[in-house]
JSON list of C-alpha atoms in Angstrom, two decimals:
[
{"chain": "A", "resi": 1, "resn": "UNK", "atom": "CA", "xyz": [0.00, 0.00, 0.00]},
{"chain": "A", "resi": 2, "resn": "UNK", "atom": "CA", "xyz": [1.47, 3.56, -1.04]},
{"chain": "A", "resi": 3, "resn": "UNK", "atom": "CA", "xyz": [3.04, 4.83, 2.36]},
{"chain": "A", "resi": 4, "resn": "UNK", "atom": "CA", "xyz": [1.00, 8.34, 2.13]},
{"chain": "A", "resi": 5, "resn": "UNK", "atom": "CA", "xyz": [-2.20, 6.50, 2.37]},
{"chain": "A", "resi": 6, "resn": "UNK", "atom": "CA", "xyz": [-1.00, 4.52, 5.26]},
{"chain": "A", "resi": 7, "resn": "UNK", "atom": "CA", "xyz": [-0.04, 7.90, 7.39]},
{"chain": "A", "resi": 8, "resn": "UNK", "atom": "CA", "xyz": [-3.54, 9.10, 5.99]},
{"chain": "A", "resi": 9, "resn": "UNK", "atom": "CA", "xyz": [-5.02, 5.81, 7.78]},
{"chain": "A", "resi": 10, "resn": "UNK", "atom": "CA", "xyz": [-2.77, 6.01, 11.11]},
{"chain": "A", "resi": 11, "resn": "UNK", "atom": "CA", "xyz": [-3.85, 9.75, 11.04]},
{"chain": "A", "resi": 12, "resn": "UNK", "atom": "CA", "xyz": [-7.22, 9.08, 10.83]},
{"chain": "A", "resi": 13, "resn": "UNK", "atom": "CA", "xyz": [-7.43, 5.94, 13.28]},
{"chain": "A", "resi": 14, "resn": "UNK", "atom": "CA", "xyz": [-8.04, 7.61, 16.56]},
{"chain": "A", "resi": 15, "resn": "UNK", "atom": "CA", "xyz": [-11.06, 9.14, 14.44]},
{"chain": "A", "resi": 16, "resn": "UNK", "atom": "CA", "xyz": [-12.68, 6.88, 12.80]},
{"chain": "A", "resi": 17, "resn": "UNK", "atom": "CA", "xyz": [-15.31, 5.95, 15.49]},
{"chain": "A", "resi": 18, "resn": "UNK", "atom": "CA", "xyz": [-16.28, 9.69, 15.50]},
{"chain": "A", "resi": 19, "resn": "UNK", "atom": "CA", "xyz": [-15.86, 9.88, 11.60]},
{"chain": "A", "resi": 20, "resn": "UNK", "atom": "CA", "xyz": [-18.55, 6.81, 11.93]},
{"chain": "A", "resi": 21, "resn": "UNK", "atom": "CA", "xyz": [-20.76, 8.72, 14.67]},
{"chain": "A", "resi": 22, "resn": "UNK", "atom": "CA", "xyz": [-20.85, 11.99, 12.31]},
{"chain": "A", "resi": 23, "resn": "UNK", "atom": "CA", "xyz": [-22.03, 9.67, 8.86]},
{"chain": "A", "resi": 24, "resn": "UNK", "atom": "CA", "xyz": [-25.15, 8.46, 11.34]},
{"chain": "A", "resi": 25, "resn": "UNK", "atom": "CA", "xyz": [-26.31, 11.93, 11.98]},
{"chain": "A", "resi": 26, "resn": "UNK", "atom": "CA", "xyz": [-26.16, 12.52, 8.67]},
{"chain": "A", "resi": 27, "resn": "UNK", "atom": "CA", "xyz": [-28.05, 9.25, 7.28]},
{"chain": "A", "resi": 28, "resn": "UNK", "atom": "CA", "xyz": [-30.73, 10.58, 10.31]},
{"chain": "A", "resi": 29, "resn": "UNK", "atom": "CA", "xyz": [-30.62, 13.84, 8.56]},
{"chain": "A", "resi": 30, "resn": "UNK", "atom": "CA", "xyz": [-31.13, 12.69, 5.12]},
{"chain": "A", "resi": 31, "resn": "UNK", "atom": "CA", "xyz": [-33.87, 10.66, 6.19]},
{"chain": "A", "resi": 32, "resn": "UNK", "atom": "CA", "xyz": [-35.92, 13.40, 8.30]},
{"chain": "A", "resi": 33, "resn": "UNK", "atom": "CA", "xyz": [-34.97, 15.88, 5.34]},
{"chain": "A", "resi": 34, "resn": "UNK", "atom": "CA", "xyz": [-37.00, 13.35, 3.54]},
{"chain": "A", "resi": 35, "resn": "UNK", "atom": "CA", "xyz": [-39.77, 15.06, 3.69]},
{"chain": "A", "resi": 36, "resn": "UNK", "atom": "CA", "xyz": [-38.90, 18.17, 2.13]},
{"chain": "A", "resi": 37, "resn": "UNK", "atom": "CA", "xyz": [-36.93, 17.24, -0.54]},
{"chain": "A", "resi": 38, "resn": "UNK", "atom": "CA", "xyz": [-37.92, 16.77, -3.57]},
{"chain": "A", "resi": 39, "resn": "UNK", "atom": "CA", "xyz": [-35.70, 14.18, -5.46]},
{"chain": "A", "resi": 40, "resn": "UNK", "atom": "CA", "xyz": [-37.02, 10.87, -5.95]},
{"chain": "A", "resi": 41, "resn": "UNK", "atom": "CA", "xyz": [-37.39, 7.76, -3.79]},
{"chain": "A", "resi": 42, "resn": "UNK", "atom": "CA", "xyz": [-34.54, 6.25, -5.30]},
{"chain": "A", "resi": 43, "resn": "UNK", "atom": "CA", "xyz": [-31.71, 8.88, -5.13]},
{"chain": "A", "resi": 44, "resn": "UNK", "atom": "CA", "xyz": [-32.19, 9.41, -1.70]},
{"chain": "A", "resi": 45, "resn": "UNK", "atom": "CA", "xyz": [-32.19, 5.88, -0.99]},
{"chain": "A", "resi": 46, "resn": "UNK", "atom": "CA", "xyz": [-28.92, 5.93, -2.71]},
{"chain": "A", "resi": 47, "resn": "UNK", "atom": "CA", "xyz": [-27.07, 8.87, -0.64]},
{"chain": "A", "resi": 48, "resn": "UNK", "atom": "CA", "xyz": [-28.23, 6.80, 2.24]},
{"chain": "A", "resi": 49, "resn": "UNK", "atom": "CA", "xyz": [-26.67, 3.49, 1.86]},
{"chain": "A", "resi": 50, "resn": "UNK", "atom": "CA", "xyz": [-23.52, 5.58, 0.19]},
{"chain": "A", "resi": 51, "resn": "UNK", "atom": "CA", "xyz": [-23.73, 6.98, 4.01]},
{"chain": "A", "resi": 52, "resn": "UNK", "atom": "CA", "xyz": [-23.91, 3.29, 4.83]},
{"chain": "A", "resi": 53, "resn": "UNK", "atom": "CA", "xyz": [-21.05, 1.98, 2.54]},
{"chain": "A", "resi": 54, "resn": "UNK", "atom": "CA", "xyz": [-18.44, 4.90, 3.68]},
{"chain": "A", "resi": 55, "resn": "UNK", "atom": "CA", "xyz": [-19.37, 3.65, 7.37]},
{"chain": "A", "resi": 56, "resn": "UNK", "atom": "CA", "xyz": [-18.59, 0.37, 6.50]},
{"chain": "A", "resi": 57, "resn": "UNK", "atom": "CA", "xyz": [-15.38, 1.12, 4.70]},
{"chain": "A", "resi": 58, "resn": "UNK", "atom": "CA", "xyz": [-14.06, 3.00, 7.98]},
{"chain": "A", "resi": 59, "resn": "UNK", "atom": "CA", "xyz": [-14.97, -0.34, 9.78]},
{"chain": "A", "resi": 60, "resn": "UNK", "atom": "CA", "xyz": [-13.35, -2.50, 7.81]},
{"chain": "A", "resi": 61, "resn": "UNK", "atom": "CA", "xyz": [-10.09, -0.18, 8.03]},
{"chain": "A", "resi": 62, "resn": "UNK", "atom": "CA", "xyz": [-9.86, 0.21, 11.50]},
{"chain": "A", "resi": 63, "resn": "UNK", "atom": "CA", "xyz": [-10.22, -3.74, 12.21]},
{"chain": "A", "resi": 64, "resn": "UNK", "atom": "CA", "xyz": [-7.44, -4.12, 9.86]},
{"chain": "A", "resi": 65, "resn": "UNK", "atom": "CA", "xyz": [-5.31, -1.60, 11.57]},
{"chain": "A", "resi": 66, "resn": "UNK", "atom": "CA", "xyz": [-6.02, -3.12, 14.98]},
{"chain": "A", "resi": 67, "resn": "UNK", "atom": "CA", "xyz": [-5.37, -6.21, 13.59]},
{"chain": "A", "resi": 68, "resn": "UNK", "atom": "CA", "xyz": [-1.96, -4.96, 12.58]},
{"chain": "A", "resi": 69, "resn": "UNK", "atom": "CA", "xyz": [-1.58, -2.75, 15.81]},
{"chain": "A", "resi": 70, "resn": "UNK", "atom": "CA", "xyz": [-1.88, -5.76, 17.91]},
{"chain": "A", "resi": 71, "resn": "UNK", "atom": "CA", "xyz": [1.23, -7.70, 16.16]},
{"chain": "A", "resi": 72, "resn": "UNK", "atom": "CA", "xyz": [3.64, -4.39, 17.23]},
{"chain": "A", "resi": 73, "resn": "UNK", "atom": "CA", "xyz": [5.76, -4.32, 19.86]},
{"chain": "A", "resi": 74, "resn": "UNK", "atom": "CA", "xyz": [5.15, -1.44, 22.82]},
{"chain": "A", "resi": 75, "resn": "UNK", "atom": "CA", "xyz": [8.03, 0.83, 21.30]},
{"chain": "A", "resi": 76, "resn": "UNK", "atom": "CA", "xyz": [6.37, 0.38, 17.75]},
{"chain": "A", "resi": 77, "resn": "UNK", "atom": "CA", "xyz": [3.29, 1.26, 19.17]},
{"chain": "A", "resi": 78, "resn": "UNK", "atom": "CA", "xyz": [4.73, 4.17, 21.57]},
{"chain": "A", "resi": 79, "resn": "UNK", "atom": "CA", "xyz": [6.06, 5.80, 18.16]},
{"chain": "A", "resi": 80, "resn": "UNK", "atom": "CA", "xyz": [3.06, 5.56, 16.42]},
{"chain": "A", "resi": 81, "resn": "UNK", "atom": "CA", "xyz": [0.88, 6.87, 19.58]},
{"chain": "A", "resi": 82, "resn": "UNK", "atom": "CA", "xyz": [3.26, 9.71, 18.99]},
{"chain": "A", "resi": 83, "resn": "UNK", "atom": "CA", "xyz": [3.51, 10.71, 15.58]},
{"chain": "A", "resi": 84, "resn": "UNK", "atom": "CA", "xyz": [-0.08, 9.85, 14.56]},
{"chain": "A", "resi": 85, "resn": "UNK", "atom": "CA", "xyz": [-2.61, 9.33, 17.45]},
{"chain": "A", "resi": 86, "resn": "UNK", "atom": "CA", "xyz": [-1.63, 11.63, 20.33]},
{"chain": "A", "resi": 87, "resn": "UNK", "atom": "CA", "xyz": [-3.63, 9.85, 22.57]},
{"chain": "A", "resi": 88, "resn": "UNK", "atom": "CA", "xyz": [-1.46, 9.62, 25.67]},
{"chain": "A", "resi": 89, "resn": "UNK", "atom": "CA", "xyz": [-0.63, 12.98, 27.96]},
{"chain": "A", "resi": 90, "resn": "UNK", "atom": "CA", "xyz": [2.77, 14.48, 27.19]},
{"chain": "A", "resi": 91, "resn": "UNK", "atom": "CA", "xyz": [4.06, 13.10, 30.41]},
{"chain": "A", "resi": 92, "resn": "UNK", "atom": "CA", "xyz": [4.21, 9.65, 28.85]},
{"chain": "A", "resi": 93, "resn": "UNK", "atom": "CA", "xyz": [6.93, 10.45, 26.40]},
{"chain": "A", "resi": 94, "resn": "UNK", "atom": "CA", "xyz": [9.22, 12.11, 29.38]},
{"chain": "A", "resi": 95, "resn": "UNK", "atom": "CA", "xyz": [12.64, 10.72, 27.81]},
{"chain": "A", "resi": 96, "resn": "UNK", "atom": "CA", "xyz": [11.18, 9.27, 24.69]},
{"chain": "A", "resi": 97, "resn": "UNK", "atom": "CA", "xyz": [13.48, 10.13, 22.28]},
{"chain": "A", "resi": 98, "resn": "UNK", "atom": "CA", "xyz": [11.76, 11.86, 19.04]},
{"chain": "A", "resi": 99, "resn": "UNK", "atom": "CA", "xyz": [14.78, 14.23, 17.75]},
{"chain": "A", "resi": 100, "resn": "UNK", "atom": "CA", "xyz": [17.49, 12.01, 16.94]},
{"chain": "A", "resi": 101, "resn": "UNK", "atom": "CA", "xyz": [17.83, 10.14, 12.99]},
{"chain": "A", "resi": 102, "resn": "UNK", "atom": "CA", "xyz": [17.27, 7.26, 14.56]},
{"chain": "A", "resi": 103, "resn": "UNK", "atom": "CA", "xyz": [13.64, 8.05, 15.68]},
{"chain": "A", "resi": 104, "resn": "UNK", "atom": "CA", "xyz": [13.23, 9.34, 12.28]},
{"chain": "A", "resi": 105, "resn": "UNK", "atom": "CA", "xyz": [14.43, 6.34, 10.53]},
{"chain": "A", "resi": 106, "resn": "UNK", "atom": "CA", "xyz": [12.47, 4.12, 12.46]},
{"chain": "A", "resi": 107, "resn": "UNK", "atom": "CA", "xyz": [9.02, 5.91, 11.62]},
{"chain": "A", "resi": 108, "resn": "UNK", "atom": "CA", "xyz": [9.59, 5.54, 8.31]},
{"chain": "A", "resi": 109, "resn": "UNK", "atom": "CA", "xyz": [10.53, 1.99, 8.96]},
{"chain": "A", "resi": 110, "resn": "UNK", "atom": "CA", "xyz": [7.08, 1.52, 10.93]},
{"chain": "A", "resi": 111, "resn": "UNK", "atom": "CA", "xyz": [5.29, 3.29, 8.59]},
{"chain": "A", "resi": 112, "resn": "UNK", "atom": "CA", "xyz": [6.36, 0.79, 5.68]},
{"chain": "A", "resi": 113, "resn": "UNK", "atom": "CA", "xyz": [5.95, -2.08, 8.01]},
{"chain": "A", "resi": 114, "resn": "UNK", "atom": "CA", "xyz": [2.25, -1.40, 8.29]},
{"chain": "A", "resi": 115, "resn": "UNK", "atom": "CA", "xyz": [2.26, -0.74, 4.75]},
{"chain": "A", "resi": 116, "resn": "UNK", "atom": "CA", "xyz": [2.90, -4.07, 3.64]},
{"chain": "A", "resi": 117, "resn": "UNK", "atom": "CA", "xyz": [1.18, -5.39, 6.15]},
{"chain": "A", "resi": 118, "resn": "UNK", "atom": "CA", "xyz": [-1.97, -3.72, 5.05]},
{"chain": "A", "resi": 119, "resn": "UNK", "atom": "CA", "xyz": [-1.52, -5.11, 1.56]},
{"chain": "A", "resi": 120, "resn": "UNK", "atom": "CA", "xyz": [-1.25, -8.45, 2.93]},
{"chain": "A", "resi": 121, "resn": "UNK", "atom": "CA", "xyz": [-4.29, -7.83, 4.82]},
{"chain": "A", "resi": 122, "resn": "UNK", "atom": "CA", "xyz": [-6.34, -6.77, 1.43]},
{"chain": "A", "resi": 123, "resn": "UNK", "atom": "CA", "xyz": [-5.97, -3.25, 1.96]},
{"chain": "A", "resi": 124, "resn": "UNK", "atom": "CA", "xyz": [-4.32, -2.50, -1.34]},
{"chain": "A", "resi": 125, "resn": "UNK", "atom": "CA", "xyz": [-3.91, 1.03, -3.00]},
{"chain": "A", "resi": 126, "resn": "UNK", "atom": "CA", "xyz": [-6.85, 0.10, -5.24]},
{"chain": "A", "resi": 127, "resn": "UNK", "atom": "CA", "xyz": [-8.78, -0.85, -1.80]},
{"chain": "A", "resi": 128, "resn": "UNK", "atom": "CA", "xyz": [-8.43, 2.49, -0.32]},
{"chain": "A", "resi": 129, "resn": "UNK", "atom": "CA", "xyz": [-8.89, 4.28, -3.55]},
{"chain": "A", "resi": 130, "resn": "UNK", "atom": "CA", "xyz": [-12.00, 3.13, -4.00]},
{"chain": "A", "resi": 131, "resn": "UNK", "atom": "CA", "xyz": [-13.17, 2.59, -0.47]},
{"chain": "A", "resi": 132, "resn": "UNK", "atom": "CA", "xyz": [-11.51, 5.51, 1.84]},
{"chain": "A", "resi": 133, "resn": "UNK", "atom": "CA", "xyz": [-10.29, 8.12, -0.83]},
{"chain": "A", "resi": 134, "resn": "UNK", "atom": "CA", "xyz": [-14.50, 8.08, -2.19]},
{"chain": "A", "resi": 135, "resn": "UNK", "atom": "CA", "xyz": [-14.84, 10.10, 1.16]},
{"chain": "A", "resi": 136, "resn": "UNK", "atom": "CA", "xyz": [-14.21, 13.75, 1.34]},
{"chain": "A", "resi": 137, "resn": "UNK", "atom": "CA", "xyz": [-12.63, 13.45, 4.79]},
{"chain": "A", "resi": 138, "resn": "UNK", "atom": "CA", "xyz": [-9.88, 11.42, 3.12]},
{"chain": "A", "resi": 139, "resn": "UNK", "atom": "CA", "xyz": [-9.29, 13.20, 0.56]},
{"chain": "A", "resi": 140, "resn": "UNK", "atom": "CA", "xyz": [-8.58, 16.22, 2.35]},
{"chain": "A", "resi": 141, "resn": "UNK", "atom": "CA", "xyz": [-6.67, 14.15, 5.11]},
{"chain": "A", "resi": 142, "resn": "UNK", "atom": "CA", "xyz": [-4.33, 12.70, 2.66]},
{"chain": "A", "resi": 143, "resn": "UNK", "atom": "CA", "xyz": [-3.82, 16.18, 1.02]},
{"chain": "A", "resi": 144, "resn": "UNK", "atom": "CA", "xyz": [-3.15, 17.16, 4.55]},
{"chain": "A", "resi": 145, "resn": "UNK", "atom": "CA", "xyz": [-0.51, 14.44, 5.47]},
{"chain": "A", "resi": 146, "resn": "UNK", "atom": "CA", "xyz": [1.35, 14.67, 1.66]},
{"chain": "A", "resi": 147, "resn": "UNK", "atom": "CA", "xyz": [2.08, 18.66, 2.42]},
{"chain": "A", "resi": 148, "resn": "UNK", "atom": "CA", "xyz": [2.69, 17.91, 5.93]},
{"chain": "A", "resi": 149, "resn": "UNK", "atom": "CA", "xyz": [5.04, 15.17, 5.66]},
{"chain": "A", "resi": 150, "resn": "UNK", "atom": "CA", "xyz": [6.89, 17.53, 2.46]},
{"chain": "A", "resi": 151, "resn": "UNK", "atom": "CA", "xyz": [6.63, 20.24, 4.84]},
{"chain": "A", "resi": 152, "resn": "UNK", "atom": "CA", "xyz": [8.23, 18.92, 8.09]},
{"chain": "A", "resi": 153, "resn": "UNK", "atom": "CA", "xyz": [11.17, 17.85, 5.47]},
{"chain": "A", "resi": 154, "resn": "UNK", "atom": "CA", "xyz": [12.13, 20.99, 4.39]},
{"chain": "A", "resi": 155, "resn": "UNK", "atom": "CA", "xyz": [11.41, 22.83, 7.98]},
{"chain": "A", "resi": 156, "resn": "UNK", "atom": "CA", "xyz": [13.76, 19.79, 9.12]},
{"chain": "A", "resi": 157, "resn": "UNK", "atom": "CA", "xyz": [16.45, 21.35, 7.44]},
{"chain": "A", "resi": 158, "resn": "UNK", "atom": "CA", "xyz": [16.24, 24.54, 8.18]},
{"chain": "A", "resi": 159, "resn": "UNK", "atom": "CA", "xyz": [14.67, 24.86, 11.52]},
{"chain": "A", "resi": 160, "resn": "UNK", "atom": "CA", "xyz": [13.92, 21.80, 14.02]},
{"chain": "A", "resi": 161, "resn": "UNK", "atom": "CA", "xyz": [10.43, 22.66, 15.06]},
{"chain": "A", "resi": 162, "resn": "UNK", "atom": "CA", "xyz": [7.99, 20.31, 15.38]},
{"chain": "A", "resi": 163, "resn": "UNK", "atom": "CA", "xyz": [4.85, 20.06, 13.56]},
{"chain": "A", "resi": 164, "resn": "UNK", "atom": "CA", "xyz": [1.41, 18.04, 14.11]},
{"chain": "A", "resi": 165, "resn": "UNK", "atom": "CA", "xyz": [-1.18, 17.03, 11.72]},
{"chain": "A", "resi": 166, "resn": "UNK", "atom": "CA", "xyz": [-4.72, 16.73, 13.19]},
{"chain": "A", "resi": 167, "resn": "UNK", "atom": "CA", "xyz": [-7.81, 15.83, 11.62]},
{"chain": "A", "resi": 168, "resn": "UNK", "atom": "CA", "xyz": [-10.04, 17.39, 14.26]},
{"chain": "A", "resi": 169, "resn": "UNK", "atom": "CA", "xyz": [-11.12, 20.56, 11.77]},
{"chain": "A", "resi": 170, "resn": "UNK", "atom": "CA", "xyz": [-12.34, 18.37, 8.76]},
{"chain": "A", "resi": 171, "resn": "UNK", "atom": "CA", "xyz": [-15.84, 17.33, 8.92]},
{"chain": "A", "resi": 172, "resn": "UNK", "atom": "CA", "xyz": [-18.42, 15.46, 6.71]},
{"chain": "A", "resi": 173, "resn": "UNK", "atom": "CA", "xyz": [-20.57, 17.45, 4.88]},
{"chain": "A", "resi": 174, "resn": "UNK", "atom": "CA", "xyz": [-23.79, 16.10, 3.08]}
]
């Protein structure tokens, strides 16, 4: 699987439950809107079990990257909970080591780990074409992590500050 579309997934991971939560409100608003709109039967049947199909698709990616998760080592996972998920308080990474070439080296490492191991899984560059990249928020997450990752490589260079990527601001939109 292309590398960018696995930071897009590891990115969106901590998400995807509310990314799930937000597509019910809006099958619940599609179906009350119902009522005043106009279109026929049929095509709002069909934005509602696309609704349904996206839902699935962010299902069916985040039990493949648990899946995956669960095979890593703490240190494997304590880089990733780092870079991508930003779960855990500061505190936790007291002494963690996330400035040196080695820290960089092994994210990349990581990343192409879980690359191939989403491939092997089924979750090929054609999968999440069709599947996660058919969602706005994934489009515009991926856009997101492809400037950010070209970004933090050039700021690298000239200035060590460190960046974050969060997918909080993007929301579905009907």
């Amino acid at each position: 699987m292309n590398v960018y579309y696995t930071k897009t997934a590891l990115y969106a991971y901590p998400n995807l439950q509310a990314i799930a939560d937000q597509i019910d409100e809006l099958v619940e608003k599609k179906a009350f809107a119902s009522i005043s709109d106009y279109s026929s039967a049929l095509t709002q049947c069909e934005k509602i079990v696309d609704f349904t199909f996206q839902k699935d698709a962010l299902f069916a990616l985040k039990l493949r990257l648990e899946d995956i998760l669960s095979k890593l080592s703490q240190r494997e996972k304590d880089c990733l909970e780092y870079k991508y998920f930003k779960r855990k308080p500061k505190e936790y990474f007291i002494g963690f080591d996330f400035e040196s070439r080695g820290y960089f080296r092994a994210q990349q490492r990581l990343a192409k780990k879980i690359s191939s191991a989403l491939e092997k899984d089924g979750g090929t560059d054609e999968w999440f074409e069709q599947t996660c990249l058919h969602m706005d928020f994934f489009k515009e997450l991926l856009k997101r992590t492809i400037e950010h990752e070209k970004s933090y490589v050039k700021k690298k260079k000239t200035q060590p500050k460190k960046q974050t990527l969060s997918c909080e601001n993007i929301r579905l939109t009907a």
